CSV table of C-alpha atoms in Angstrom, one decimal:
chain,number,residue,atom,x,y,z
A,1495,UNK,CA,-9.8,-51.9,54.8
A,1496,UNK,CA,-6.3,-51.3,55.5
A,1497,UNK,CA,-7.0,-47.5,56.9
A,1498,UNK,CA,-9.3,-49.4,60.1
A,1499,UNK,CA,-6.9,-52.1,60.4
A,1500,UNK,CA,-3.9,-49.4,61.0
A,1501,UNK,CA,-6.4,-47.6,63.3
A,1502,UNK,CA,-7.3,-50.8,65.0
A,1503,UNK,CA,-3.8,-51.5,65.3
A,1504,UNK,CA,-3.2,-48.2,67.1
A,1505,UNK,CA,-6.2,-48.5,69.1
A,1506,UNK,CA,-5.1,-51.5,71.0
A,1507,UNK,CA,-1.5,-50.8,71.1
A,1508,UNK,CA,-2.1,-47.3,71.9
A,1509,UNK,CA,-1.7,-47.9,75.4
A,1510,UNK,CA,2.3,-48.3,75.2
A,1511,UNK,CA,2.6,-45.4,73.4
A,1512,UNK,CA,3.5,-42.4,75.9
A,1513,UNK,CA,2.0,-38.8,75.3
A,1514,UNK,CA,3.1,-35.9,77.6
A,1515,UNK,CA,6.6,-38.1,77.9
A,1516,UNK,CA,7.8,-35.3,79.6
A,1517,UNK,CA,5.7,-34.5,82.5
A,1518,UNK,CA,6.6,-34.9,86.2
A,1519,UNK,CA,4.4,-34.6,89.3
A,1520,UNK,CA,5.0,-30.9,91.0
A,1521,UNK,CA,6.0,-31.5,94.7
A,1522,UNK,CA,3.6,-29.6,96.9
A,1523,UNK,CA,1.0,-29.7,94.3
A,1524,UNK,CA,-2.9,-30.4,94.0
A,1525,UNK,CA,-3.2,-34.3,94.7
A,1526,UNK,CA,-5.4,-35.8,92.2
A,1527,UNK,CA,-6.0,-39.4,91.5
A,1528,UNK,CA,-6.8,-42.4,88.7
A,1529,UNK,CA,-8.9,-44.9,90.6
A,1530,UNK,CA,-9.9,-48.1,89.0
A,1531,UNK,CA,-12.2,-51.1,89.7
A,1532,UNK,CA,-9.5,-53.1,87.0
A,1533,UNK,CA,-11.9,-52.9,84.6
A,1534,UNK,CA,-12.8,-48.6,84.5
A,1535,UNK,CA,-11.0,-45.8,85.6
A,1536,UNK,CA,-12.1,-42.6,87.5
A,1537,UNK,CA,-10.3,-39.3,88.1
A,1538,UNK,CA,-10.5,-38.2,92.1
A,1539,UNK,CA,-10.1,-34.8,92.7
A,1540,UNK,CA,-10.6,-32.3,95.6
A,1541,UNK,CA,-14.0,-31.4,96.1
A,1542,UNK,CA,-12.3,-28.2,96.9
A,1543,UNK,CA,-9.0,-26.0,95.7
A,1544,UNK,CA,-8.5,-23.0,97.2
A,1545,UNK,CA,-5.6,-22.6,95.2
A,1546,UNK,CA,-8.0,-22.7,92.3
A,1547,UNK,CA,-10.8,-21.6,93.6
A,1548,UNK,CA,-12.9,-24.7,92.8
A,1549,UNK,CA,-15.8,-25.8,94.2
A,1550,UNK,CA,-17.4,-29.3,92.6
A,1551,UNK,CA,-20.3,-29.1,94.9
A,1552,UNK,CA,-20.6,-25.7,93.4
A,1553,UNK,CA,-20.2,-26.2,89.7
A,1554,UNK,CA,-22.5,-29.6,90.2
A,1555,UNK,CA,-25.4,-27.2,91.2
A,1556,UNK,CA,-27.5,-29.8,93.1
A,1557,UNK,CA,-28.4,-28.5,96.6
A,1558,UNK,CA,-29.0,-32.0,97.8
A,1559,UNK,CA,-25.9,-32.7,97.1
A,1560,UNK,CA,-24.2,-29.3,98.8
A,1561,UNK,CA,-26.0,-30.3,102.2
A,1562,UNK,CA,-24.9,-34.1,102.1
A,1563,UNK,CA,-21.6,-33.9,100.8
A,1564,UNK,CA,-20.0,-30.9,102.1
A,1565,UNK,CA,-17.9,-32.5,104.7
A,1566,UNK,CA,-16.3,-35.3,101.9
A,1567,UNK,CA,-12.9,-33.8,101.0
A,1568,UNK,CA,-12.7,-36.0,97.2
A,1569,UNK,CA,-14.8,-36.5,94.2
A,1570,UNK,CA,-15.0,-38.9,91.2
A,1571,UNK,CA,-15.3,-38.5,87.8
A,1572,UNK,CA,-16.2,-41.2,85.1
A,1573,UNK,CA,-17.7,-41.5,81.9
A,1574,UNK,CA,-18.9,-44.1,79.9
A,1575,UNK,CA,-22.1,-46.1,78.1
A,1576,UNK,CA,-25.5,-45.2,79.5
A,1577,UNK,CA,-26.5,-48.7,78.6
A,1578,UNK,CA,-23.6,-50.2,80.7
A,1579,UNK,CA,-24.1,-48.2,83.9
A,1580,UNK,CA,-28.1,-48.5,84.0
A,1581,UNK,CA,-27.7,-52.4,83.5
A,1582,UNK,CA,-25.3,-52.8,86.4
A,1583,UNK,CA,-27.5,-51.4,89.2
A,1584,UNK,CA,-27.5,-53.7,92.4
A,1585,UNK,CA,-24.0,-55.0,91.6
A,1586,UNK,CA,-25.1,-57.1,88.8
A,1587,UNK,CA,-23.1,-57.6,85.8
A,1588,UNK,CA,-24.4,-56.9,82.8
A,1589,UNK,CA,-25.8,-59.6,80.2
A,1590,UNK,CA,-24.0,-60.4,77.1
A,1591,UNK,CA,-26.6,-58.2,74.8
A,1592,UNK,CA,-26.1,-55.5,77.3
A,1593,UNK,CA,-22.5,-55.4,76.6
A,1594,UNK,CA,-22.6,-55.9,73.1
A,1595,UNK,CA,-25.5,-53.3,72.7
A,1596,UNK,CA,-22.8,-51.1,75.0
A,1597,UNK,CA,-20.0,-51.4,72.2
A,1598,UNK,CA,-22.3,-49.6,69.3
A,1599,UNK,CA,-23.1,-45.9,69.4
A,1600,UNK,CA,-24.8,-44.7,72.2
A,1601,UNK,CA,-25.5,-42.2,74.9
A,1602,UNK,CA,-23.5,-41.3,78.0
A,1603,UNK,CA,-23.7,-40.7,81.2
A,1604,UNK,CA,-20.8,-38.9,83.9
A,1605,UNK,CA,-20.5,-41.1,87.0
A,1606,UNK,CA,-19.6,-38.8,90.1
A,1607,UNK,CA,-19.0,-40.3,93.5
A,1608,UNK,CA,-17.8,-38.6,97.2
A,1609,UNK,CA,-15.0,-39.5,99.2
A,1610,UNK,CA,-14.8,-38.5,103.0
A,1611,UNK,CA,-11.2,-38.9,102.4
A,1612,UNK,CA,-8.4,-39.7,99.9
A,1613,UNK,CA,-8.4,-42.9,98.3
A,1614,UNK,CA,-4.9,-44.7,99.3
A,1615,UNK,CA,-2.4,-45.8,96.7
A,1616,UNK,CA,-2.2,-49.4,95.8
A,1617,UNK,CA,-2.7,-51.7,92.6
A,1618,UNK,CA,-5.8,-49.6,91.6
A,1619,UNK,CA,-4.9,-46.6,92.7
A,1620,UNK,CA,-2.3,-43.7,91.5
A,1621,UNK,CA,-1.8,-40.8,93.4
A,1622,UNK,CA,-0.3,-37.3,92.0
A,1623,UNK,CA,0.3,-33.8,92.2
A,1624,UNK,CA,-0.3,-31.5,89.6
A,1625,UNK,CA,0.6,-27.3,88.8
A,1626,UNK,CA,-2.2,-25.3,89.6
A,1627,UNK,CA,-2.4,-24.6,85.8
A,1628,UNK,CA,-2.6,-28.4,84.6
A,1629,UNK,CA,-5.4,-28.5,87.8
A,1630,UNK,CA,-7.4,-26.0,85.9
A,1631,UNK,CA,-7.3,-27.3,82.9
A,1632,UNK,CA,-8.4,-30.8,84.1
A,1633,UNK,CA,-11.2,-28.8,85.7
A,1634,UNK,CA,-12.3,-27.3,82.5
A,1635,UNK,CA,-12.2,-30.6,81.0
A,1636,UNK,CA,-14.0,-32.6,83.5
A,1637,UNK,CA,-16.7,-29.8,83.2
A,1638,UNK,CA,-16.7,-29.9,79.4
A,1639,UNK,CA,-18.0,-33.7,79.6
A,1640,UNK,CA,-21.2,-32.8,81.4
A,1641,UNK,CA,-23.8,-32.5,79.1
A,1642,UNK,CA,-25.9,-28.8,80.5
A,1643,UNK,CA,-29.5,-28.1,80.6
A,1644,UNK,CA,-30.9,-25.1,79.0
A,1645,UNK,CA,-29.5,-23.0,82.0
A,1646,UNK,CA,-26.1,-24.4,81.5
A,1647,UNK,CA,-26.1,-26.7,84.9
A,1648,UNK,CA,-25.3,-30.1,85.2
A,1649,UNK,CA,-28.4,-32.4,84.3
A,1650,UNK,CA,-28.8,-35.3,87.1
A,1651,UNK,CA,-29.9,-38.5,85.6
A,1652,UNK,CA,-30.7,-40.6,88.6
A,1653,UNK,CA,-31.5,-39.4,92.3
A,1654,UNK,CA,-28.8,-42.6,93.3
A,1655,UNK,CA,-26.1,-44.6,91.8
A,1656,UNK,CA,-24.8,-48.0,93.7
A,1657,UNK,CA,-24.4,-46.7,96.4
A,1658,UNK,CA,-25.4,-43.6,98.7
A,1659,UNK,CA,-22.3,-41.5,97.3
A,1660,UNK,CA,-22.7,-41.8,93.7
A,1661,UNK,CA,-24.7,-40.3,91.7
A,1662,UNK,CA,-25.3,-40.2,87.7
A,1663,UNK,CA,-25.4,-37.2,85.0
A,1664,UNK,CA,-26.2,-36.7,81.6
A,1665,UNK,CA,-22.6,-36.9,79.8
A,1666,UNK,CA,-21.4,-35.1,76.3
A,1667,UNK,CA,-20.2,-37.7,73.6
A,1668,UNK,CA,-21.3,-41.4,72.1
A,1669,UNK,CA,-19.8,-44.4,73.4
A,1670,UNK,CA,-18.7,-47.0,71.5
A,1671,UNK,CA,-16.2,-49.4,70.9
A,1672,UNK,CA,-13.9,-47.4,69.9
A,1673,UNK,CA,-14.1,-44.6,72.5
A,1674,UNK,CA,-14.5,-46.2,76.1
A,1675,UNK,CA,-14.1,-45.0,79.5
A,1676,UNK,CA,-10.6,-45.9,79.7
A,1677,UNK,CA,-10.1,-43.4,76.7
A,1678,UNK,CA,-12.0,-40.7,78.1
A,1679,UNK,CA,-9.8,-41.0,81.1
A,1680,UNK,CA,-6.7,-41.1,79.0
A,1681,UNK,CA,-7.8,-38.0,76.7
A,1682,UNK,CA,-8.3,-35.7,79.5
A,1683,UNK,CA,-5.5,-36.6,81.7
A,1684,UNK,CA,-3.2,-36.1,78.2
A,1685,UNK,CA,-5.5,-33.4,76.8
A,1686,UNK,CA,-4.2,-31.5,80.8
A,1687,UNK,CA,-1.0,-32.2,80.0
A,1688,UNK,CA,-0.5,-35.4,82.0
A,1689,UNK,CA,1.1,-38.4,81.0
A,1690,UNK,CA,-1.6,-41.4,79.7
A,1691,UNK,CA,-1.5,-43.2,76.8
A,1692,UNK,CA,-2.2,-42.3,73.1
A,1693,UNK,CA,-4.8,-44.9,73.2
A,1694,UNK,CA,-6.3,-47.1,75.6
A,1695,UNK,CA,-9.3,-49.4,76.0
A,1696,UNK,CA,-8.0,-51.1,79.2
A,1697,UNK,CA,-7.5,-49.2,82.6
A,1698,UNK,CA,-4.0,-51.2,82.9
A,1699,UNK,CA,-2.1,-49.0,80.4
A,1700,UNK,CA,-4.1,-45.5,82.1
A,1701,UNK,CA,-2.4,-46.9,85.0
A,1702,UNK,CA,1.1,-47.8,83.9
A,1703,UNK,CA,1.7,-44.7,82.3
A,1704,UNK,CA,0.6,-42.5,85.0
A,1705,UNK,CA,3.3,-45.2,87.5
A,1706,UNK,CA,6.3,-44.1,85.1
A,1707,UNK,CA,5.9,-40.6,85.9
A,1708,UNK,CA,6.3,-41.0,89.3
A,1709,UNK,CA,9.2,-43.5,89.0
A,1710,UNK,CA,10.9,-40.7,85.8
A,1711,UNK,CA,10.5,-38.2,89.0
A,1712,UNK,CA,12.3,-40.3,91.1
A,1713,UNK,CA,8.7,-41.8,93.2
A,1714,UNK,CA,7.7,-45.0,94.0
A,1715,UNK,CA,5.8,-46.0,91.5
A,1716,UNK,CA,3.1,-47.4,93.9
């Protein structure tokens, strides 16, 4: 009993608890961003890097996509409960059962959406620049979450999201409770060396951390 009520303890207060402490945004650097709804999080990044050499449209494999796309300058990157996303088609909000259903085991999905441009900083939205090397890192992680067919390209799940821009993939991983989209965000920005928290449920604390390492570096913290 005691072992899941510390780790229940550290889930929730996870989200004050700062990992990568020590990173600063590189001037000049790859803008990426955390976007969120207030309730989920999503990491923007350039559809292209040359300094990279990366190519989403590329690595996405869909050649619908490449030919409707290919002018949009940003894409987005969530994951979370299959359940959760299929249920909330048509901007409905999901049922009780749905969401309850949502918080056992189940599968994922990545949600990817286009950008024609940046998104602009605000309440829901934190901008950065990152080293080229913490840019490919986040690549490899973003592409690590995609779950690949027998070829080893990205599986579409639905020909449309919500909108026209957004589009839904068969994910790696089991949702649950315990591991949400907010944590999936948190993990890769930390597990790229960013600063997020240890834990995190919520999209506020994603957030917050991400703000003190602008204001640490001297930035308004947006």
């Amino acid at each position: 009993m005691y072992p899941a009520l510390a780790f229940l303890l550290l889930f929730f207060a996870g989200g004050r608890v700062p990992v990568n402490r020590e990173f600063r945004p590189t001037p000049g650097g790859i803008p990426v961003f955390v976007v969120s709804n207030g309730f989920h999080t999503d990491i923007v990044v350039p559809v292209r890097e040359p300094r990279t050499g990366t190519d989403w449209l590329q690595q996405l494999g869909q050649p619908q996509l490449t030919a409707q796309f290919s002018a949009h300058e940003y894409a987005a990157f969530g994951w979370g409960s299959e359940r959760f996303y299929l249920a909330s088609y048509g901007g409905r909000m999901p049922g009780v059962g749905t969401v309850l259903r949502a918080a056992g085991p189940g599968r994922t999905l990545m949600h990817v959406g286009f950008y024609q441009s940046a998104p602009r900083p605000g309440q829901h939205v934190v901008a950065l620049q990152i080293s080229a090397d913490q840019y490919r890192r986040l690549t490899t992680l973003l592409q690590a979450s995609f779950a690949p067919d027998s070829a080893g390209r990205a599986q579409l799940r639905n020909a449309a999201g919500y909108t026209p821009s957004d589009f839904f993939f068969r994910a790696r991983g089991r949702y649950h409770a315990l591991r949400t989209c907010n944590d999936w965000t948190a993990a890769t920005l930390r597990r790229a060396g960013l600063r997020a928290p240890l834990k995190s449920p919520l999209a506020g604390p994603v957030l917050r951390q991400l703000r003190r390492s602008r204001a640490a570096a001297g930035q308004a913290p947006q």
